[in-house]
Short mmCIF file of C-alpha atoms in Angstrom, two decimals:
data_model
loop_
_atom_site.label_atom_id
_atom_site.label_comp_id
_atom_site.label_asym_id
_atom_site.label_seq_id
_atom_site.Cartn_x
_atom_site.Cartn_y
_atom_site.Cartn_z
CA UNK A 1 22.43 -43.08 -9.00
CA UNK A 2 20.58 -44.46 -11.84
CA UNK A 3 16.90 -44.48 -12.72
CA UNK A 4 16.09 -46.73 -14.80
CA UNK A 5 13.69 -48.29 -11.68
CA UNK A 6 11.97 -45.85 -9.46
CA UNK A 7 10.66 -47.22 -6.43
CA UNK A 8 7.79 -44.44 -5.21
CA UNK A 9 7.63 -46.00 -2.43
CA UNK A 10 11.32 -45.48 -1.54
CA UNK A 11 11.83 -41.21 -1.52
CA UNK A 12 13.57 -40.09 1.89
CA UNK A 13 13.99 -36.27 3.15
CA UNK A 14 17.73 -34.65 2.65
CA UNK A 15 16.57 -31.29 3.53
CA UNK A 16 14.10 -28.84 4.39
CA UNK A 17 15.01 -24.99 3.49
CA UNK A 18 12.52 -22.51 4.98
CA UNK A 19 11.81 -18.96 4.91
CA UNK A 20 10.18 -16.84 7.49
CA UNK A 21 6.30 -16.31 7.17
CA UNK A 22 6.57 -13.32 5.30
CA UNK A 23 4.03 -13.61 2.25
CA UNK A 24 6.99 -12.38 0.27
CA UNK A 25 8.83 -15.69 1.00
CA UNK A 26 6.78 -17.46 -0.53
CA UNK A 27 7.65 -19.89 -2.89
CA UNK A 28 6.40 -18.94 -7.38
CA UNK A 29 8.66 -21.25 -9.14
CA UNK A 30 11.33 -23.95 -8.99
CA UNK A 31 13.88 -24.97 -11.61
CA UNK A 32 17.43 -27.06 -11.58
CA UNK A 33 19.62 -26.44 -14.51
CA UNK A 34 20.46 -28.56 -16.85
CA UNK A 35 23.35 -30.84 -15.22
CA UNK A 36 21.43 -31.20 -12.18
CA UNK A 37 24.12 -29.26 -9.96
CA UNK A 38 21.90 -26.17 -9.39
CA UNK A 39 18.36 -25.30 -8.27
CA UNK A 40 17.06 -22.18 -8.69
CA UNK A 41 13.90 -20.95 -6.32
CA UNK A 42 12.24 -17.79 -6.95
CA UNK A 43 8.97 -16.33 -4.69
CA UNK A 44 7.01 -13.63 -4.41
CA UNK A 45 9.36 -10.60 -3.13
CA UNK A 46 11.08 -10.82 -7.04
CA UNK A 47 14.29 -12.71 -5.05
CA UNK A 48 16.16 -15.51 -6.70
CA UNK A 49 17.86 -17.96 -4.64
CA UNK A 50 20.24 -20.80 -6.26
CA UNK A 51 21.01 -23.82 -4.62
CA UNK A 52 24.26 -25.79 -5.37
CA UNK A 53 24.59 -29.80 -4.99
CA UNK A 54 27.32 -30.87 -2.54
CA UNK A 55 30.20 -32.87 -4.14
CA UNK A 56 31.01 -36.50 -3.36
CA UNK A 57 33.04 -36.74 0.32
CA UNK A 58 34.94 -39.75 1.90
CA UNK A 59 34.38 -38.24 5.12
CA UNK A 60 30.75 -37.66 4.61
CA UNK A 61 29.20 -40.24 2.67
CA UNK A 62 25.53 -38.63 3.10
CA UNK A 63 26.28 -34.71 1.91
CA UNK A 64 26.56 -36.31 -2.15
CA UNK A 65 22.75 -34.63 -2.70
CA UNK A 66 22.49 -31.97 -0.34
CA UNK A 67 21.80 -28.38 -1.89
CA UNK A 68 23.41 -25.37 0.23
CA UNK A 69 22.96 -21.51 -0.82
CA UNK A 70 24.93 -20.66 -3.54
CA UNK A 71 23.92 -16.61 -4.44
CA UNK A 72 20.91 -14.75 -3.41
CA UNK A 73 19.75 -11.75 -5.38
CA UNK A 74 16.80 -9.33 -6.18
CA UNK A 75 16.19 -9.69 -9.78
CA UNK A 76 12.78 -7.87 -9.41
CA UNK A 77 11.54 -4.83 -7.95
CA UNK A 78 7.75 -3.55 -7.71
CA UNK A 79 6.88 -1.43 -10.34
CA UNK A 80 4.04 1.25 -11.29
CA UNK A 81 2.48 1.37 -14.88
CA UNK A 82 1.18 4.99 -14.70
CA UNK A 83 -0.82 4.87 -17.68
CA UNK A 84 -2.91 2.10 -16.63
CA UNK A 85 -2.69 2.66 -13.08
CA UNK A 86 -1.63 -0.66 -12.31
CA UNK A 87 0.56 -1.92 -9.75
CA UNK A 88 3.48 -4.72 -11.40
CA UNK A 89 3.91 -7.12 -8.41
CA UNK A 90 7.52 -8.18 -8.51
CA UNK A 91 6.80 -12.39 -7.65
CA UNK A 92 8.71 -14.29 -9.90
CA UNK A 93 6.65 -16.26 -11.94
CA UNK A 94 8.95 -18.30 -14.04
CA UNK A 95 12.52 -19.59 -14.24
CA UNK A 96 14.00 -21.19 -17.03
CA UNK A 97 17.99 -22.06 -17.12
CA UNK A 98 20.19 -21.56 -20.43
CA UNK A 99 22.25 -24.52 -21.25
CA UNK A 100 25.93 -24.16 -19.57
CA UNK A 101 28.14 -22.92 -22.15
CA UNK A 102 31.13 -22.07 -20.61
CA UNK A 103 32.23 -21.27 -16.96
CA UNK A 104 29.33 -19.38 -16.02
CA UNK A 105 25.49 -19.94 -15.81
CA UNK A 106 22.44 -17.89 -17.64
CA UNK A 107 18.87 -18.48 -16.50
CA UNK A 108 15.88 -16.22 -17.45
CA UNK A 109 13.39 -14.82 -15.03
CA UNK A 110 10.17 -13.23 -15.32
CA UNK A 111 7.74 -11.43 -13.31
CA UNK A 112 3.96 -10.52 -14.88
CA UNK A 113 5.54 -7.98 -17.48
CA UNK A 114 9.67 -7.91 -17.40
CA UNK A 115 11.86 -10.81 -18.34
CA UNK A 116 15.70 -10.74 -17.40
CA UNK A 117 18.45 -12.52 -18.49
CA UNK A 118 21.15 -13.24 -15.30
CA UNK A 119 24.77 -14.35 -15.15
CA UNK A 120 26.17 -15.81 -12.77
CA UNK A 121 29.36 -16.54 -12.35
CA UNK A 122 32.36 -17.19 -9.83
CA UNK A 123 35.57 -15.07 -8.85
CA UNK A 124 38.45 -15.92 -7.20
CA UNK A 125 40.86 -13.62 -8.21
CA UNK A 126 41.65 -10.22 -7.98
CA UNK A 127 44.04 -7.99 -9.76
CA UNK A 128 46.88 -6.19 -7.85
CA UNK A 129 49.76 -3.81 -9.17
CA UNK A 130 47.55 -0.94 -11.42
CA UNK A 131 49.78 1.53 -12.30
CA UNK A 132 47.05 4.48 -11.69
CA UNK A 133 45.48 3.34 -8.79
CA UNK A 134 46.54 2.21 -5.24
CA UNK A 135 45.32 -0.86 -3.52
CA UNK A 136 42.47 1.01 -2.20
CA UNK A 137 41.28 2.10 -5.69
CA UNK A 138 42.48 5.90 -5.59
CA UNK A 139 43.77 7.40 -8.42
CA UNK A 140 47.78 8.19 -7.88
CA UNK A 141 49.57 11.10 -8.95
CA UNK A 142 50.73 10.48 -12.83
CA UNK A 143 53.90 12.66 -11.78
CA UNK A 144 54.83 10.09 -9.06
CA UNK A 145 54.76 7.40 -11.19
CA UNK A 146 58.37 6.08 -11.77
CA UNK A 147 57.72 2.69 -13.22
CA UNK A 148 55.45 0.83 -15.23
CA UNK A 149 54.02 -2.26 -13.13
CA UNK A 150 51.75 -5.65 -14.67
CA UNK A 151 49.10 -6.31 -12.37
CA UNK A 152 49.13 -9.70 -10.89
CA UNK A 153 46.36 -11.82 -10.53
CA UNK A 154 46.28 -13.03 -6.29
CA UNK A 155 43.89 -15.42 -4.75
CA UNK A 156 40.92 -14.25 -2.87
CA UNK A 157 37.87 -15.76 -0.95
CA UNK A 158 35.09 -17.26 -3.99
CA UNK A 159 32.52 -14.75 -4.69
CA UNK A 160 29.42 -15.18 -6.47
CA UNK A 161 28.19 -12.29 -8.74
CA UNK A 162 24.69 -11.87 -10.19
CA UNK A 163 24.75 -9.61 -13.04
CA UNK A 164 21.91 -8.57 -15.41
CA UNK A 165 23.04 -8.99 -18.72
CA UNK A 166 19.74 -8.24 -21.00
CA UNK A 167 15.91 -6.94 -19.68
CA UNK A 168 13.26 -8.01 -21.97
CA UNK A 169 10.38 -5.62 -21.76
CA UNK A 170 7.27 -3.39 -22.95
CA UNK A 171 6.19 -7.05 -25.17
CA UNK A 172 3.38 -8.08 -23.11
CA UNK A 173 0.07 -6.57 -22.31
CA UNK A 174 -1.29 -9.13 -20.20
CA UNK A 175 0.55 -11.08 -17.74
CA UNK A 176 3.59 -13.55 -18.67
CA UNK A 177 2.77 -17.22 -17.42
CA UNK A 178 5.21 -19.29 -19.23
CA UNK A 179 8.68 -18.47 -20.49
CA UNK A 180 10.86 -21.43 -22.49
CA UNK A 181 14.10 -21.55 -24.38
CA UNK A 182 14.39 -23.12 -27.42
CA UNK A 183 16.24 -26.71 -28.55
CA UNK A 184 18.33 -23.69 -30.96
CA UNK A 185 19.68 -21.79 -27.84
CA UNK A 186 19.14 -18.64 -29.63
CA UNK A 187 15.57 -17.64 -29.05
CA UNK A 188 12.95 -18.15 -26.39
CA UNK A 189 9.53 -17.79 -26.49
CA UNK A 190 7.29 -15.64 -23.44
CA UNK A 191 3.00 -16.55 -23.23
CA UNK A 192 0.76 -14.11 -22.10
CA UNK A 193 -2.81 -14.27 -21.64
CA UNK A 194 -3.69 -13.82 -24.98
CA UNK A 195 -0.38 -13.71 -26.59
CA UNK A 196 2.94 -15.61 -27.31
CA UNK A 197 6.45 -13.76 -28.41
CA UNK A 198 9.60 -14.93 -29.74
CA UNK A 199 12.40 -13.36 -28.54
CA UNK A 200 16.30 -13.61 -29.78
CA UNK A 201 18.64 -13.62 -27.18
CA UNK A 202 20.56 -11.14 -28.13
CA UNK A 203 17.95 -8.60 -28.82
CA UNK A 204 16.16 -6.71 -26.36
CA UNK A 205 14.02 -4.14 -28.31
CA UNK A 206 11.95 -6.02 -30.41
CA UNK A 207 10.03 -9.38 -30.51
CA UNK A 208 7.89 -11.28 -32.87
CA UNK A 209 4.52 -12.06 -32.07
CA UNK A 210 3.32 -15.88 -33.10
CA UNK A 211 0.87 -16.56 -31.24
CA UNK A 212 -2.51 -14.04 -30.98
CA UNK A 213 -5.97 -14.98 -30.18
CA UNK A 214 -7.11 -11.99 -29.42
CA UNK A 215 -10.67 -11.19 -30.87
CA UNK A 216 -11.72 -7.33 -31.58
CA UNK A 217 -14.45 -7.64 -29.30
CA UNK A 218 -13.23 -8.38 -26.15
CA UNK A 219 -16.66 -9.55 -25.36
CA UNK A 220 -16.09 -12.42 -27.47
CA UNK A 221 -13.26 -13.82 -25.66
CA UNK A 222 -14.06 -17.29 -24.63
CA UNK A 223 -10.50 -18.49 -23.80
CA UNK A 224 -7.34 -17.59 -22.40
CA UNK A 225 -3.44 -19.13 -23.14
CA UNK A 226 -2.61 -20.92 -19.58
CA UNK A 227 0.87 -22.40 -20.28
CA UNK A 228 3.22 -22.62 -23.43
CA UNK A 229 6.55 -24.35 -23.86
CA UNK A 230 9.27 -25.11 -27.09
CA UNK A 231 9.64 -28.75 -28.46
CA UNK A 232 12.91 -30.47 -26.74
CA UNK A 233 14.41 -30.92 -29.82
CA UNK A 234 12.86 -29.42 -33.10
CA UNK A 235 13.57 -25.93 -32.78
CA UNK A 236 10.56 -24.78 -34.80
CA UNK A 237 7.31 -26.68 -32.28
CA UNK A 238 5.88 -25.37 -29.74
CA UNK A 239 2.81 -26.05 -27.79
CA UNK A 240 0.30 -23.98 -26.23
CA UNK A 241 -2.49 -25.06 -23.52
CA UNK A 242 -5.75 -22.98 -23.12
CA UNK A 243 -8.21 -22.55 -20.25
CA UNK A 244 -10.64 -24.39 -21.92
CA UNK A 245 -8.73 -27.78 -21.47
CA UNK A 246 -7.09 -27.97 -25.18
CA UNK A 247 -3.61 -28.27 -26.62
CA UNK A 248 -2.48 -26.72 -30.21
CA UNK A 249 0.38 -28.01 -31.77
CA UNK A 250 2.21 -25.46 -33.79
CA UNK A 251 4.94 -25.65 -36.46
CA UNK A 252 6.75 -22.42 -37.05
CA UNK A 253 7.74 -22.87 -40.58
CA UNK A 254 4.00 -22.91 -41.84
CA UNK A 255 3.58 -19.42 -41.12
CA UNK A 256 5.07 -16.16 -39.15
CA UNK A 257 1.81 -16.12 -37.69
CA UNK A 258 0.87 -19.49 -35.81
CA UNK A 259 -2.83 -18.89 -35.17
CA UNK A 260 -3.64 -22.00 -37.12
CA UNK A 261 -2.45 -24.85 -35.18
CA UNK A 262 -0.58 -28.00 -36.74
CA UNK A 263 -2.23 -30.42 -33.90
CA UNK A 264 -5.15 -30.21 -31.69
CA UNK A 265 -5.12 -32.30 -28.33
CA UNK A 266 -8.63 -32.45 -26.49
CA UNK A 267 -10.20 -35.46 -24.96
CA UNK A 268 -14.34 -35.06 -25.51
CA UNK A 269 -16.13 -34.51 -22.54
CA UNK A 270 -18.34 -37.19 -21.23
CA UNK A 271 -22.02 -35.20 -20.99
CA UNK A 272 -23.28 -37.25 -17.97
CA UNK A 273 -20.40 -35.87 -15.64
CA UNK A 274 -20.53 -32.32 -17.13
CA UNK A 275 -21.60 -29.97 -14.16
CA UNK A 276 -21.53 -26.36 -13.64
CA UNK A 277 -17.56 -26.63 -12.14
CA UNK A 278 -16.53 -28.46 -15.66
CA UNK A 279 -15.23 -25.54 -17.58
CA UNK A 280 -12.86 -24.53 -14.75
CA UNK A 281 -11.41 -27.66 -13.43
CA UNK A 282 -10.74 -28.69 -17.32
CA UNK A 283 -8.37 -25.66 -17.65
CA UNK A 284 -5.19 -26.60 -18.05
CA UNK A 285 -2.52 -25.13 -15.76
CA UNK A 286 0.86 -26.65 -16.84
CA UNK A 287 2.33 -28.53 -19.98
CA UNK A 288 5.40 -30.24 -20.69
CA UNK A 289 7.08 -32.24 -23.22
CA UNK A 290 8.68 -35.16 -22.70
CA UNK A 291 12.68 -35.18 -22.48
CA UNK A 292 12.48 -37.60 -25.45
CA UNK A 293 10.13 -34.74 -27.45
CA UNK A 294 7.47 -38.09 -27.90
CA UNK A 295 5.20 -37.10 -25.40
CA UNK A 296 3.58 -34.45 -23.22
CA UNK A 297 1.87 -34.13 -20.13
CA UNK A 298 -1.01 -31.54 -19.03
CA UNK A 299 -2.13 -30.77 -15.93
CA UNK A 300 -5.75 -29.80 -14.83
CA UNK A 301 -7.33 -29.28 -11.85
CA UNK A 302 -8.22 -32.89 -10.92
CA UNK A 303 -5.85 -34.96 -13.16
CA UNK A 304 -2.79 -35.58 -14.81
CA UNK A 305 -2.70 -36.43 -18.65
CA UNK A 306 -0.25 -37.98 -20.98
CA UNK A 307 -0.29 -37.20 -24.67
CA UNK A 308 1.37 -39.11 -27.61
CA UNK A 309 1.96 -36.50 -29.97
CA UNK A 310 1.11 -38.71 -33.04
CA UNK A 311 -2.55 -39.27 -31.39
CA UNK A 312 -4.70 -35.91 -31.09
CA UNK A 313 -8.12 -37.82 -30.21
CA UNK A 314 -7.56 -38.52 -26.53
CA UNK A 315 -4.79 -39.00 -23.94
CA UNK A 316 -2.48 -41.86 -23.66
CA UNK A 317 -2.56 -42.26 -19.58
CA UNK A 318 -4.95 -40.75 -17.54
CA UNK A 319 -3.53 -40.49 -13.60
CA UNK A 320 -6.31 -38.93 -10.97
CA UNK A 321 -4.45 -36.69 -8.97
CA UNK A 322 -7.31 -36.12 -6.40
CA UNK A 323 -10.47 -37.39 -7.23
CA UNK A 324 -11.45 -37.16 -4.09
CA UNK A 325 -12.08 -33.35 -4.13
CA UNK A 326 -14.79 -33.77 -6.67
CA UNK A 327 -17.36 -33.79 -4.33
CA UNK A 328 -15.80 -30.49 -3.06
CA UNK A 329 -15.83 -28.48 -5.70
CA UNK A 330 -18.42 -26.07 -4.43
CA UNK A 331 -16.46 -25.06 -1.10
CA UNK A 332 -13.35 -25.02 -3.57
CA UNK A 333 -15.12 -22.79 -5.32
CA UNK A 334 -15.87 -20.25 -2.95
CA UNK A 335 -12.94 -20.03 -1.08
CA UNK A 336 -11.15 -19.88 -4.86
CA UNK A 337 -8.89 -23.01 -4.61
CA UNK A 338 -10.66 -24.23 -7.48
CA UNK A 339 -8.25 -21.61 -9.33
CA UNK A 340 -4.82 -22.70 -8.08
CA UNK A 341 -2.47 -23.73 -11.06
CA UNK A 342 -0.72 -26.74 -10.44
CA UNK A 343 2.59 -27.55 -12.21
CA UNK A 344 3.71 -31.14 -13.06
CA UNK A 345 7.35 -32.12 -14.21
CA UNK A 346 8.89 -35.47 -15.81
CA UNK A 347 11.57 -37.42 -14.29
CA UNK A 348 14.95 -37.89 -16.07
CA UNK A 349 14.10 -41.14 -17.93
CA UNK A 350 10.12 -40.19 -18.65
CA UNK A 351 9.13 -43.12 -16.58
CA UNK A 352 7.69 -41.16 -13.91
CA UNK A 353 5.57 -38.00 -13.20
CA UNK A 354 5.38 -36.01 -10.61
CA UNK A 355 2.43 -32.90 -9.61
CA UNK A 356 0.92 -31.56 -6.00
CA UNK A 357 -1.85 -31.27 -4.26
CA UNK A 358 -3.53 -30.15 -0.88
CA UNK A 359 -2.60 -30.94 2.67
CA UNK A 360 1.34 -30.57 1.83
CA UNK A 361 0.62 -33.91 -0.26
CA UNK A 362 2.82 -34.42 -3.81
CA UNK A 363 1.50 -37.20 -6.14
CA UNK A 364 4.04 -39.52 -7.88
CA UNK A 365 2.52 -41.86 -10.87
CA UNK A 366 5.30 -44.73 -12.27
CA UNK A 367 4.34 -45.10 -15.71
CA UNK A 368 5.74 -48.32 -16.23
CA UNK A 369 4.54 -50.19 -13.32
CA UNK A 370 1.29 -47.86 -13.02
CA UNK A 371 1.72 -47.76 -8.97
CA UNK A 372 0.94 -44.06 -7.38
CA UNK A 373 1.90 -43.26 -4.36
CA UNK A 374 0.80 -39.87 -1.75
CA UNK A 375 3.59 -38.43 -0.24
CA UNK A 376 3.82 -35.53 2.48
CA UNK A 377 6.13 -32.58 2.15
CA UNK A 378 5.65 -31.46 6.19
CA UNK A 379 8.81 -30.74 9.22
CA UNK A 380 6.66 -33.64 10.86
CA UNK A 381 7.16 -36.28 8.24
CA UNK A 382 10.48 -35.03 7.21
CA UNK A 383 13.28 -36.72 9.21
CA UNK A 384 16.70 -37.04 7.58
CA UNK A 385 17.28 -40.21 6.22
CA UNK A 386 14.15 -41.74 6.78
CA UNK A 387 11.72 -42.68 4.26
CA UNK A 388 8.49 -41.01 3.45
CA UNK A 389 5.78 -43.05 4.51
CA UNK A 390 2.57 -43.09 1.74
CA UNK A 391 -0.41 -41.14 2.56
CA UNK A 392 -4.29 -42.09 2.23
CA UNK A 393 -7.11 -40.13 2.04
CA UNK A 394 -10.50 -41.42 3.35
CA UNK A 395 -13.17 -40.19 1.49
CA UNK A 396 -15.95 -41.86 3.63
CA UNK A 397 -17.09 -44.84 6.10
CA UNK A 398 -14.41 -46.04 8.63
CA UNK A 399 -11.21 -44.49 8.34
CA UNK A 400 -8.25 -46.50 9.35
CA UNK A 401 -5.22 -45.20 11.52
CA UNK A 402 -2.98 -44.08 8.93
CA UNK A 403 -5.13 -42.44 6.66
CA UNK A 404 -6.79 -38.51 6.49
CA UNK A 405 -10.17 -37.65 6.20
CA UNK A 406 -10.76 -35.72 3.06
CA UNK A 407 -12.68 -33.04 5.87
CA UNK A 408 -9.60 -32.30 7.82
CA UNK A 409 -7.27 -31.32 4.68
CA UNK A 410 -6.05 -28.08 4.96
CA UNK A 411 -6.31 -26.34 1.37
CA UNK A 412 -3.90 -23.34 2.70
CA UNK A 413 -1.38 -25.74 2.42
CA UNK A 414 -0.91 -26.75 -0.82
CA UNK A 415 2.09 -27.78 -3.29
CA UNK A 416 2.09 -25.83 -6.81
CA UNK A 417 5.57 -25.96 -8.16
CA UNK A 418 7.79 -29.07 -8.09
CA UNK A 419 10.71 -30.34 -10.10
CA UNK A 420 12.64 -33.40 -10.59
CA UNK A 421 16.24 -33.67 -10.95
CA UNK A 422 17.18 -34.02 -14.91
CA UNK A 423 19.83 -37.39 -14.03
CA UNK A 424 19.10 -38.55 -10.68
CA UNK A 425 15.86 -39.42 -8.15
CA UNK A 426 16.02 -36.09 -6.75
CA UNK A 427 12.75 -34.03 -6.07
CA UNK A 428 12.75 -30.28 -4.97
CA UNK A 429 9.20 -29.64 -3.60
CA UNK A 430 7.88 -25.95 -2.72
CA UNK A 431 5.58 -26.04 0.00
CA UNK A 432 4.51 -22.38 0.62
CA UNK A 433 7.93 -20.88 2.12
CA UNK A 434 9.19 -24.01 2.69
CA UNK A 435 11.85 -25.45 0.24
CA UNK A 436 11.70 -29.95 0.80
CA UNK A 437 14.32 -31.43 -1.41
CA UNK A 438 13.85 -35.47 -1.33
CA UNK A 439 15.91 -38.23 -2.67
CA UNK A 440 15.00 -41.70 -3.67
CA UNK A 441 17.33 -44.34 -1.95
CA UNK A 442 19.34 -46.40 -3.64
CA UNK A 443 18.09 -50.03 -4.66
#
């Protein structure tokens, strides 16, 4: 399926995956890999689920895009630092997916303080015919042992194993919001609050710090790191987003110590809209670069931005994601919405963008044609095979039949984390506990 033109209009359901009501179940990050073939889901009870695509069938010409389970497994537990009396939840906050370098697959995960490296990989084969144990795995008698046998290797049913291979910890004082592996394949970097590490693969016990903006009086902290994330390609930029709506650019061979940033991305504030909500809705929650490395995209609480990274002075494209709430901002405040962090992703060819919002709604902005288009992630809307039909918000006078009043959206349902497949028009959507994966039909 190509992608060269994506028609927003044009996304239809191919599943909906959900989880009991547990708060445990619910959904803290989504991720596929890099080929596409596997999504990875991790929530709030430290459990990682992958997802594998369906291969191409004659006899079903629909399953080419459908994701079934392919391993399950707890890759955190709750934990108790007992010098600081604190209790380490074990929610998964980030997921990021080594590039496939042989037959199995490496993703990191991370919950607010450990990161761990995971294999997984397939077996179907077992080894028969040891000469000092029996089938059953007991250790034989050396004395009865008359003749020296080569095991054989027999066919058995697939299993898929889930194997810690390195834990990353003891590097963060504050909690770890971003995790991202660099264009070298080697290293990674992990963003705390205040802090940003770089990590070798290979190397468990030690870090290096690059990033620290911590003052010596805490008392004069005036900003906190919300998001951070490597260049695509040039293994020595990375980016970090603040909570006071900024961007810093930083190049790794200047210094060891990146506190003074290469680039500095800010749009000015316009002082006849400034209010007293403006500091927190002009935190940035996620950043990402562009698959192409040329641009990057931050998201706040009310909009989406595009950056070219040659122009520091204000954003390329401007996409509201839900104006509409503006006048809400109060309520939001109280009932702490105004705090959610909402992620944003790229599609495959960096012609579209894609983020969430309230009310189960997901917001898709076509960069080339500048159409935007409200779509619902709900078991209502969802029927297989049938397209998504746009959604409108009323914000006040008459409201037609198809739209919503902005008073009846319900801000307990809300979508944080979504990703786009890295080839094809193929969304994975987390709404709460409920995994939607959509795919654009064919033009």
């Amino acid at each position: 399926m190509g992608i060269n033109y994506i028609d927003l209009d044009l996304f239809n359901p191919i599943q909906n995956i959900s989880a009991s009501r547990k708060q445990a179940d619910i959904i803290s990050t989504v991720e596929f890999n890099y080929s596409g073939d596997l999504l990875a889901t991790g929530d709030k009870g430290g459990r990682v689920v992958i997802f594998q695509r369906e291969q191409e069938n004659k006899s079903r010409p629909h399953s080419r895009g459908e994701y079934n389970v392919y391993s399950t497994f707890q890759s955190h537990e709750p934990e108790f630092d007992y010098l600081k009396s604190l209790e380490i939840e074990e929610k998964i906050n980030k997921i990021r997916w080594l590039p496939q370098q042989n037959a199995a697959h490496f993703l990191l995960s991370t919950n607010d303080k450990t990161i761990k490296l995971w294999k997984i990989s397939e077996r179907d084969k077992r080894a028969e015919g040891y000469n000092l144990k029996d089938e059953d795995g007991r250790l034989r008698d050396p004395f009865r042992i008359t003749a020296l046998r080569v095991p054989i290797l027999k066919p058995m049913d697939l299993m898929v194993e889930a194997s810690p291979r390195r834990i990353f910890a003891n590097a963060h004082t504050y909690h770890i919001n971003s995790i991202s592996v660099n264009s070298d394949h080697e290293t990674y970097l992990s963003a705390d609050d205040l802090r940003i590490n770089l990590w070798h693969l290979e190397i468990t016990d030690r870090s290096f710090n690059i990033v620290d903006i911590k003052p010596a009086n805490m008392e004069e902290l005036t900003e906190v790191i919300t998001a951070a994330e490597f260049h695509p390609h040039q293994c020595n930029v990375f980016v970090y987003s603040s909570s006071k709506g900024t961007i810093r650019l930083c190049d790794m061979r200047s210094s060891a110590l990146c506190d003074r940033h290469s680039k500095f991305f800010e749009e000015p504030e316009d002082p006849s809209s400034r209010s007293f909500f403006s500091e927190i809705i002009s935190s940035i929650s996620d950043v990402k670069f562009s698959h192409s490395g040329r641009y990057m995209m931050s998201r706040d609480y009310l909009s989406v931005k595009v950056w070219d990274l040659n122009m520091e002075s204000r954003p390329l494209e401007t996409h509201q994601v839900h104006e509409y709430l503006r006048s809400k901002l109060c309520s939001l405040y109280e009932n702490d919405c105004i705090f959610d962090k909402f992620e944003c992703c790229w599609n495959g060819s960096d012609s579209a963008i894609m983020t969430g919002s309230y009310n189960n709604f997901f917001r898709m902005f076509d960069r080339d044609t500048r159409r935007d288009v409200t779509l619902e992630a709900s078991r209502e809307s969802s029927k297989p095979r049938a397209s998504l039909k746009p959604r409108k918000v009323c914000t006040g006078g008459k409201r037609k039949k198809d739209e919503i009043s902005v008073d009846s959206l319900d801000f307990n349902k809300k979508i944080l984390h979504t990703a786009w497949h890295p080839a094809d028009s193929v969304i994975a959507v987390a709404a709460t506990n409920n995994l939607y994966i959509f795919q654009g039909k064919i033009n």
